[in-house]
PDB file of N, CA and C in Angstrom:
ATOM      1  N   UNK A   1       2.303 -48.182  68.292  1.00  0.00           N
ATOM      2  CA  UNK A   1       2.485 -47.853  66.905  1.00  0.00           C
ATOM      3  C   UNK A   1       1.523 -46.708  66.589  1.00  0.00           C
ATOM      4  N   UNK A   2       2.014 -45.713  65.912  1.00  0.00           N
ATOM      5  CA  UNK A   2       1.205 -44.548  65.568  1.00  0.00           C
ATOM      6  C   UNK A   2       1.041 -44.449  64.051  1.00  0.00           C
ATOM      7  N   UNK A   3      -0.174 -44.695  63.591  1.00  0.00           N
ATOM      8  CA  UNK A   3      -0.519 -44.600  62.169  1.00  0.00           C
ATOM      9  C   UNK A   3      -1.552 -43.496  61.945  1.00  0.00           C
ATOM     10  N   UNK A   4      -1.594 -42.542  62.834  1.00  0.00           N
ATOM     11  CA  UNK A   4      -2.586 -41.471  62.800  1.00  0.00           C
ATOM     12  C   UNK A   4      -2.459 -40.597  61.553  1.00  0.00           C
ATOM     13  N   UNK A   5      -3.580 -39.999  61.192  1.00  0.00           N
ATOM     14  CA  UNK A   5      -3.666 -39.038  60.082  1.00  0.00           C
ATOM     15  C   UNK A   5      -3.184 -39.633  58.760  1.00  0.00           C
ATOM     16  N   UNK A   6      -3.485 -40.900  58.550  1.00  0.00           N
ATOM     17  CA  UNK A   6      -3.052 -41.591  57.346  1.00  0.00           C
ATOM     18  C   UNK A   6      -4.260 -41.787  56.424  1.00  0.00           C
ATOM     19  N   UNK A   7      -4.442 -40.888  55.482  1.00  0.00           N
ATOM     20  CA  UNK A   7      -5.584 -40.945  54.567  1.00  0.00           C
ATOM     21  C   UNK A   7      -5.535 -42.143  53.625  1.00  0.00           C
ATOM     22  N   UNK A   8      -4.382 -42.719  53.429  1.00  0.00           N
ATOM     23  CA  UNK A   8      -4.246 -43.826  52.480  1.00  0.00           C
ATOM     24  C   UNK A   8      -4.375 -45.197  53.143  1.00  0.00           C
ATOM     25  N   UNK A   9      -4.417 -45.224  54.461  1.00  0.00           N
ATOM     26  CA  UNK A   9      -4.537 -46.494  55.174  1.00  0.00           C
ATOM     27  C   UNK A   9      -5.964 -47.019  55.040  1.00  0.00           C
ATOM     28  N   UNK A  10      -6.097 -48.221  54.500  1.00  0.00           N
ATOM     29  CA  UNK A  10      -7.409 -48.841  54.293  1.00  0.00           C
ATOM     30  C   UNK A  10      -7.433 -50.205  54.969  1.00  0.00           C
ATOM     31  N   UNK A  11      -8.628 -50.759  55.087  1.00  0.00           N
ATOM     32  CA  UNK A  11      -8.811 -52.030  55.781  1.00  0.00           C
ATOM     33  C   UNK A  11      -7.851 -53.119  55.323  1.00  0.00           C
ATOM     34  N   UNK A  12      -7.765 -53.330  54.027  1.00  0.00           N
ATOM     35  CA  UNK A  12      -6.975 -54.450  53.502  1.00  0.00           C
ATOM     36  C   UNK A  12      -5.529 -54.405  53.988  1.00  0.00           C
ATOM     37  N   UNK A  13      -4.888 -53.269  53.854  1.00  0.00           N
ATOM     38  CA  UNK A  13      -3.491 -53.134  54.280  1.00  0.00           C
ATOM     39  C   UNK A  13      -3.363 -53.218  55.797  1.00  0.00           C
ATOM     40  N   UNK A  14      -4.276 -52.554  56.487  1.00  0.00           N
ATOM     41  CA  UNK A  14      -4.229 -52.517  57.944  1.00  0.00           C
ATOM     42  C   UNK A  14      -4.420 -53.911  58.536  1.00  0.00           C
ATOM     43  N   UNK A  15      -5.394 -54.645  58.039  1.00  0.00           N
ATOM     44  CA  UNK A  15      -5.665 -55.998  58.530  1.00  0.00           C
ATOM     45  C   UNK A  15      -4.479 -56.911  58.266  1.00  0.00           C
ATOM     46  N   UNK A  16      -3.880 -56.796  57.103  1.00  0.00           N
ATOM     47  CA  UNK A  16      -2.688 -57.581  56.780  1.00  0.00           C
ATOM     48  C   UNK A  16      -1.540 -57.252  57.732  1.00  0.00           C
ATOM     49  N   UNK A  17      -1.375 -55.995  58.027  1.00  0.00           N
ATOM     50  CA  UNK A  17      -0.320 -55.541  58.927  1.00  0.00           C
ATOM     51  C   UNK A  17      -0.536 -56.075  60.347  1.00  0.00           C
ATOM     52  N   UNK A  18      -1.777 -56.061  60.814  1.00  0.00           N
ATOM     53  CA  UNK A  18      -2.077 -56.481  62.182  1.00  0.00           C
ATOM     54  C   UNK A  18      -1.735 -57.945  62.437  1.00  0.00           C
ATOM     55  N   UNK A  19      -1.791 -58.760  61.415  1.00  0.00           N
ATOM     56  CA  UNK A  19      -1.477 -60.178  61.568  1.00  0.00           C
ATOM     57  C   UNK A  19      -0.053 -60.394  62.071  1.00  0.00           C
ATOM     58  N   UNK A  20       0.816 -59.416  61.856  1.00  0.00           N
ATOM     59  CA  UNK A  20       2.217 -59.524  62.279  1.00  0.00           C
ATOM     60  C   UNK A  20       2.499 -58.872  63.628  1.00  0.00           C
ATOM     61  N   UNK A  21       1.494 -58.257  64.229  1.00  0.00           N
ATOM     62  CA  UNK A  21       1.710 -57.498  65.464  1.00  0.00           C
ATOM     63  C   UNK A  21       0.871 -58.026  66.617  1.00  0.00           C
ATOM     64  N   UNK A  22       0.981 -59.312  66.907  1.00  0.00           N
ATOM     65  CA  UNK A  22       0.162 -59.897  67.961  1.00  0.00           C
ATOM     66  C   UNK A  22       0.544 -59.437  69.370  1.00  0.00           C
ATOM     67  N   UNK A  23       1.712 -58.861  69.552  1.00  0.00           N
ATOM     68  CA  UNK A  23       2.142 -58.380  70.871  1.00  0.00           C
ATOM     69  C   UNK A  23       2.004 -56.865  71.020  1.00  0.00           C
ATOM     70  N   UNK A  24       1.347 -56.233  70.085  1.00  0.00           N
ATOM     71  CA  UNK A  24       1.176 -54.785  70.109  1.00  0.00           C
ATOM     72  C   UNK A  24       0.396 -54.362  71.351  1.00  0.00           C
ATOM     73  N   UNK A  25       0.894 -53.333  72.053  1.00  0.00           N
ATOM     74  CA  UNK A  25       0.243 -52.859  73.276  1.00  0.00           C
ATOM     75  C   UNK A  25      -0.437 -51.501  73.099  1.00  0.00           C
ATOM     76  N   UNK A  26       0.051 -50.693  72.169  1.00  0.00           N
ATOM     77  CA  UNK A  26      -0.536 -49.376  71.943  1.00  0.00           C
ATOM     78  C   UNK A  26      -0.696 -49.142  70.445  1.00  0.00           C
ATOM     79  N   UNK A  27      -1.864 -48.627  70.065  1.00  0.00           N
ATOM     80  CA  UNK A  27      -2.145 -48.378  68.655  1.00  0.00           C
ATOM     81  C   UNK A  27      -2.914 -47.070  68.513  1.00  0.00           C
ATOM     82  N   UNK A  28      -2.401 -46.204  67.649  1.00  0.00           N
ATOM     83  CA  UNK A  28      -3.068 -44.936  67.347  1.00  0.00           C
ATOM     84  C   UNK A  28      -3.347 -44.890  65.849  1.00  0.00           C
ATOM     85  N   UNK A  29      -4.617 -44.778  65.519  1.00  0.00           N
ATOM     86  CA  UNK A  29      -5.023 -44.647  64.117  1.00  0.00           C
ATOM     87  C   UNK A  29      -5.961 -43.449  63.960  1.00  0.00           C
ATOM     88  N   UNK A  30      -5.762 -42.461  64.779  1.00  0.00           N
ATOM     89  CA  UNK A  30      -6.578 -41.240  64.797  1.00  0.00           C
ATOM     90  C   UNK A  30      -6.693 -40.654  63.392  1.00  0.00           C
ATOM     91  N   UNK A  31      -7.927 -40.330  63.002  1.00  0.00           N
ATOM     92  CA  UNK A  31      -8.234 -39.698  61.714  1.00  0.00           C
ATOM     93  C   UNK A  31      -7.753 -40.505  60.501  1.00  0.00           C
ATOM     94  N   UNK A  32      -7.716 -41.818  60.649  1.00  0.00           N
ATOM     95  CA  UNK A  32      -7.436 -42.700  59.507  1.00  0.00           C
ATOM     96  C   UNK A  32      -8.795 -43.108  58.946  1.00  0.00           C
ATOM     97  N   UNK A  33      -9.313 -42.316  58.047  1.00  0.00           N
ATOM     98  CA  UNK A  33     -10.703 -42.424  57.606  1.00  0.00           C
ATOM     99  C   UNK A  33     -10.989 -43.618  56.709  1.00  0.00           C
ATOM    100  N   UNK A  34      -9.971 -44.338  56.281  1.00  0.00           N
ATOM    101  CA  UNK A  34     -10.184 -45.503  55.432  1.00  0.00           C
ATOM    102  C   UNK A  34     -10.460 -46.778  56.207  1.00  0.00           C
ATOM    103  N   UNK A  35     -10.434 -46.699  57.534  1.00  0.00           N
ATOM    104  CA  UNK A  35     -10.667 -47.889  58.353  1.00  0.00           C
ATOM    105  C   UNK A  35     -12.152 -48.036  58.665  1.00  0.00           C
ATOM    106  N   UNK A  36     -12.610 -49.295  58.678  1.00  0.00           N
ATOM    107  CA  UNK A  36     -14.021 -49.587  58.936  1.00  0.00           C
ATOM    108  C   UNK A  36     -14.142 -50.583  60.087  1.00  0.00           C
ATOM    109  N   UNK A  37     -15.348 -51.071  60.294  1.00  0.00           N
ATOM    110  CA  UNK A  37     -15.594 -52.071  61.334  1.00  0.00           C
ATOM    111  C   UNK A  37     -14.712 -53.305  61.150  1.00  0.00           C
ATOM    112  N   UNK A  38     -14.403 -53.650  59.913  1.00  0.00           N
ATOM    113  CA  UNK A  38     -13.558 -54.822  59.642  1.00  0.00           C
ATOM    114  C   UNK A  38     -12.192 -54.678  60.306  1.00  0.00           C
ATOM    115  N   UNK A  39     -11.661 -53.482  60.342  1.00  0.00           N
ATOM    116  CA  UNK A  39     -10.372 -53.248  60.995  1.00  0.00           C
ATOM    117  C   UNK A  39     -10.466 -53.467  62.494  1.00  0.00           C
ATOM    118  N   UNK A  40     -11.574 -53.035  63.080  1.00  0.00           N
ATOM    119  CA  UNK A  40     -11.769 -53.207  64.522  1.00  0.00           C
ATOM    120  C   UNK A  40     -11.898 -54.689  64.864  1.00  0.00           C
ATOM    121  N   UNK A  41     -12.627 -55.431  64.054  1.00  0.00           N
ATOM    122  CA  UNK A  41     -12.761 -56.874  64.260  1.00  0.00           C
ATOM    123  C   UNK A  41     -11.395 -57.541  64.170  1.00  0.00           C
ATOM    124  N   UNK A  42     -10.586 -57.132  63.225  1.00  0.00           N
ATOM    125  CA  UNK A  42      -9.240 -57.680  63.083  1.00  0.00           C
ATOM    126  C   UNK A  42      -8.374 -57.357  64.298  1.00  0.00           C
ATOM    127  N   UNK A  43      -8.520 -56.160  64.846  1.00  0.00           N
ATOM    128  CA  UNK A  43      -7.770 -55.806  66.055  1.00  0.00           C
ATOM    129  C   UNK A  43      -8.148 -56.748  67.193  1.00  0.00           C
ATOM    130  N   UNK A  44      -9.427 -57.093  67.306  1.00  0.00           N
ATOM    131  CA  UNK A  44      -9.887 -58.028  68.341  1.00  0.00           C
ATOM    132  C   UNK A  44      -9.237 -59.397  68.181  1.00  0.00           C
ATOM    133  N   UNK A  45      -9.159 -59.851  66.952  1.00  0.00           N
ATOM    134  CA  UNK A  45      -8.641 -61.190  66.674  1.00  0.00           C
ATOM    135  C   UNK A  45      -7.125 -61.279  66.776  1.00  0.00           C
ATOM    136  N   UNK A  46      -6.428 -60.242  66.332  1.00  0.00           N
ATOM    137  CA  UNK A  46      -4.978 -60.325  66.183  1.00  0.00           C
ATOM    138  C   UNK A  46      -4.159 -59.629  67.259  1.00  0.00           C
ATOM    139  N   UNK A  47      -4.745 -58.716  67.982  1.00  0.00           N
ATOM    140  CA  UNK A  47      -3.972 -57.886  68.924  1.00  0.00           C
ATOM    141  C   UNK A  47      -4.511 -58.038  70.341  1.00  0.00           C
ATOM    142  N   UNK A  48      -4.396 -59.205  70.882  1.00  0.00           N
ATOM    143  CA  UNK A  48      -4.956 -59.521  72.200  1.00  0.00           C
ATOM    144  C   UNK A  48      -4.272 -58.786  73.346  1.00  0.00           C
ATOM    145  N   UNK A  49      -3.094 -58.239  73.109  1.00  0.00           N
ATOM    146  CA  UNK A  49      -2.348 -57.556  74.173  1.00  0.00           C
ATOM    147  C   UNK A  49      -2.567 -56.044  74.197  1.00  0.00           C
ATOM    148  N   UNK A  50      -3.419 -55.526  73.326  1.00  0.00           N
ATOM    149  CA  UNK A  50      -3.631 -54.080  73.263  1.00  0.00           C
ATOM    150  C   UNK A  50      -4.126 -53.535  74.597  1.00  0.00           C
ATOM    151  N   UNK A  51      -3.454 -52.495  75.063  1.00  0.00           N
ATOM    152  CA  UNK A  51      -3.829 -51.816  76.302  1.00  0.00           C
ATOM    153  C   UNK A  51      -4.388 -50.427  76.033  1.00  0.00           C
ATOM    154  N   UNK A  52      -3.977 -49.817  74.924  1.00  0.00           N
ATOM    155  CA  UNK A  52      -4.384 -48.452  74.611  1.00  0.00           C
ATOM    156  C   UNK A  52      -4.638 -48.318  73.111  1.00  0.00           C
ATOM    157  N   UNK A  53      -5.800 -47.740  72.768  1.00  0.00           N
ATOM    158  CA  UNK A  53      -6.178 -47.567  71.367  1.00  0.00           C
ATOM    159  C   UNK A  53      -6.782 -46.179  71.178  1.00  0.00           C
ATOM    160  N   UNK A  54      -6.383 -45.521  70.109  1.00  0.00           N
ATOM    161  CA  UNK A  54      -6.934 -44.212  69.760  1.00  0.00           C
ATOM    162  C   UNK A  54      -7.621 -44.332  68.403  1.00  0.00           C
ATOM    163  N   UNK A  55      -8.947 -44.252  68.405  1.00  0.00           N
ATOM    164  CA  UNK A  55      -9.753 -44.355  67.188  1.00  0.00           C
ATOM    165  C   UNK A  55     -10.484 -43.048  66.876  1.00  0.00           C
ATOM    166  N   UNK A  56     -10.056 -41.953  67.473  1.00  0.00           N
ATOM    167  CA  UNK A  56     -10.719 -40.660  67.255  1.00  0.00           C
ATOM    168  C   UNK A  56     -10.706 -40.300  65.767  1.00  0.00           C
ATOM    169  N   UNK A  57     -11.848 -39.875  65.269  1.00  0.00           N
ATOM    170  CA  UNK A  57     -11.927 -39.398  63.898  1.00  0.00           C
ATOM    171  C   UNK A  57     -12.059 -40.473  62.844  1.00  0.00           C
ATOM    172  N   UNK A  58     -12.115 -41.722  63.249  1.00  0.00           N
ATOM    173  CA  UNK A  58     -12.320 -42.815  62.289  1.00  0.00           C
ATOM    174  C   UNK A  58     -13.827 -42.954  62.090  1.00  0.00           C
ATOM    175  N   UNK A  59     -14.386 -42.052  61.305  1.00  0.00           N
ATOM    176  CA  UNK A  59     -15.821 -41.861  61.201  1.00  0.00           C
ATOM    177  C   UNK A  59     -16.638 -43.038  60.722  1.00  0.00           C
ATOM    178  N   UNK A  60     -16.068 -43.954  59.988  1.00  0.00           N
ATOM    179  CA  UNK A  60     -16.830 -45.072  59.434  1.00  0.00           C
ATOM    180  C   UNK A  60     -17.013 -46.188  60.465  1.00  0.00           C
ATOM    181  N   UNK A  61     -16.188 -46.220  61.478  1.00  0.00           N
ATOM    182  CA  UNK A  61     -16.283 -47.249  62.516  1.00  0.00           C
ATOM    183  C   UNK A  61     -17.519 -46.966  63.368  1.00  0.00           C
ATOM    184  N   UNK A  62     -18.349 -47.991  63.542  1.00  0.00           N
ATOM    185  CA  UNK A  62     -19.622 -47.836  64.242  1.00  0.00           C
ATOM    186  C   UNK A  62     -19.529 -48.252  65.706  1.00  0.00           C
ATOM    187  N   UNK A  63     -20.509 -47.812  66.486  1.00  0.00           N
ATOM    188  CA  UNK A  63     -20.551 -48.090  67.925  1.00  0.00           C
ATOM    189  C   UNK A  63     -20.548 -49.590  68.216  1.00  0.00           C
ATOM    190  N   UNK A  64     -21.209 -50.382  67.389  1.00  0.00           N
ATOM    191  CA  UNK A  64     -21.273 -51.826  67.611  1.00  0.00           C
ATOM    192  C   UNK A  64     -19.893 -52.463  67.535  1.00  0.00           C
ATOM    193  N   UNK A  65     -19.080 -52.009  66.609  1.00  0.00           N
ATOM    194  CA  UNK A  65     -17.718 -52.543  66.477  1.00  0.00           C
ATOM    195  C   UNK A  65     -16.871 -52.142  67.674  1.00  0.00           C
ATOM    196  N   UNK A  66     -17.050 -50.919  68.147  1.00  0.00           N
ATOM    197  CA  UNK A  66     -16.313 -50.457  69.332  1.00  0.00           C
ATOM    198  C   UNK A  66     -16.716 -51.294  70.540  1.00  0.00           C
ATOM    199  N   UNK A  67     -18.007 -51.570  70.682  1.00  0.00           N
ATOM    200  CA  UNK A  67     -18.482 -52.393  71.798  1.00  0.00           C
ATOM    201  C   UNK A  67     -17.871 -53.793  71.742  1.00  0.00           C
ATOM    202  N   UNK A  68     -17.872 -54.405  70.575  1.00  0.00           N
ATOM    203  CA  UNK A  68     -17.264 -55.722  70.398  1.00  0.00           C
ATOM    204  C   UNK A  68     -15.802 -55.691  70.807  1.00  0.00           C
ATOM    205  N   UNK A  69     -15.104 -54.662  70.385  1.00  0.00           N
ATOM    206  CA  UNK A  69     -13.687 -54.514  70.699  1.00  0.00           C
ATOM    207  C   UNK A  69     -13.467 -54.416  72.205  1.00  0.00           C
ATOM    208  N   UNK A  70     -14.222 -53.553  72.862  1.00  0.00           N
ATOM    209  CA  UNK A  70     -14.066 -53.343  74.307  1.00  0.00           C
ATOM    210  C   UNK A  70     -14.374 -54.624  75.080  1.00  0.00           C
ATOM    211  N   UNK A  71     -15.394 -55.345  74.674  1.00  0.00           N
ATOM    212  CA  UNK A  71     -15.783 -56.563  75.382  1.00  0.00           C
ATOM    213  C   UNK A  71     -14.812 -57.718  75.172  1.00  0.00           C
ATOM    214  N   UNK A  72     -14.074 -57.705  74.069  1.00  0.00           N
ATOM    215  CA  UNK A  72     -13.201 -58.835  73.747  1.00  0.00           C
ATOM    216  C   UNK A  72     -11.716 -58.594  73.962  1.00  0.00           C
ATOM    217  N   UNK A  73     -11.315 -57.383  74.190  1.00  0.00           N
ATOM    218  CA  UNK A  73      -9.899 -57.080  74.430  1.00  0.00           C
ATOM    219  C   UNK A  73      -9.692 -56.898  75.927  1.00  0.00           C
ATOM    220  N   UNK A  74      -9.397 -57.981  76.587  1.00  0.00           N
ATOM    221  CA  UNK A  74      -9.358 -58.007  78.045  1.00  0.00           C
ATOM    222  C   UNK A  74      -8.231 -57.187  78.650  1.00  0.00           C
ATOM    223  N   UNK A  75      -7.179 -56.913  77.887  1.00  0.00           N
ATOM    224  CA  UNK A  75      -6.056 -56.125  78.395  1.00  0.00           C
ATOM    225  C   UNK A  75      -6.279 -54.619  78.236  1.00  0.00           C
ATOM    226  N   UNK A  76      -7.323 -54.237  77.527  1.00  0.00           N
ATOM    227  CA  UNK A  76      -7.572 -52.835  77.212  1.00  0.00           C
ATOM    228  C   UNK A  76      -7.780 -52.006  78.475  1.00  0.00           C
ATOM    229  N   UNK A  77      -7.013 -50.935  78.578  1.00  0.00           N
ATOM    230  CA  UNK A  77      -7.104 -50.026  79.724  1.00  0.00           C
ATOM    231  C   UNK A  77      -7.570 -48.632  79.308  1.00  0.00           C
ATOM    232  N   UNK A  78      -7.355 -48.290  78.037  1.00  0.00           N
ATOM    233  CA  UNK A  78      -7.687 -46.943  77.576  1.00  0.00           C
ATOM    234  C   UNK A  78      -8.106 -46.988  76.108  1.00  0.00           C
ATOM    235  N   UNK A  79      -9.200 -46.303  75.823  1.00  0.00           N
ATOM    236  CA  UNK A  79      -9.649 -46.165  74.445  1.00  0.00           C
ATOM    237  C   UNK A  79     -10.090 -44.716  74.235  1.00  0.00           C
ATOM    238  N   UNK A  80      -9.658 -44.151  73.127  1.00  0.00           N
ATOM    239  CA  UNK A  80     -10.075 -42.792  72.752  1.00  0.00           C
ATOM    240  C   UNK A  80     -10.962 -42.924  71.531  1.00  0.00           C
ATOM    241  N   UNK A  81     -12.188 -42.443  71.686  1.00  0.00           N
ATOM    242  CA  UNK A  81     -13.188 -42.565  70.635  1.00  0.00           C
ATOM    243  C   UNK A  81     -14.221 -41.453  70.836  1.00  0.00           C
ATOM    244  N   UNK A  82     -14.932 -41.098  69.798  1.00  0.00           N
ATOM    245  CA  UNK A  82     -15.976 -40.095  69.930  1.00  0.00           C
ATOM    246  C   UNK A  82     -17.015 -40.555  70.944  1.00  0.00           C
ATOM    247  N   UNK A  83     -17.526 -39.621  71.703  1.00  0.00           N
ATOM    248  CA  UNK A  83     -18.521 -39.922  72.726  1.00  0.00           C
ATOM    249  C   UNK A  83     -19.757 -40.588  72.134  1.00  0.00           C
ATOM    250  N   UNK A  84     -20.105 -40.254  70.918  1.00  0.00           N
ATOM    251  CA  UNK A  84     -21.293 -40.819  70.278  1.00  0.00           C
ATOM    252  C   UNK A  84     -21.157 -42.311  69.986  1.00  0.00           C
ATOM    253  N   UNK A  85     -19.941 -42.852  70.086  1.00  0.00           N
ATOM    254  CA  UNK A  85     -19.720 -44.269  69.793  1.00  0.00           C
ATOM    255  C   UNK A  85     -19.554 -45.105  71.054  1.00  0.00           C
ATOM    256  N   UNK A  86     -19.805 -44.494  72.189  1.00  0.00           N
ATOM    257  CA  UNK A  86     -19.696 -45.230  73.454  1.00  0.00           C
ATOM    258  C   UNK A  86     -21.040 -45.752  73.890  1.00  0.00           C
TER     259      UNK A  86
END
């Protein structure tokens, strides 16, 4: 699913949406600046099958949330994120 470059996408809507996509394998939210650590935590809880995630440009998401995501999403094979958040 590609939700990239969506300035209006915020945590509340995104988290609600993720509850319905438990089999999601690929997610792109590049430059969706309304997403925060809460969205990443929700991805960990609701999207256990994620293999590929693009979080480039989601400036509010912190390195700690990315680490939690990587450690808890066992199917993850690829993540795109700023180098400063690794």
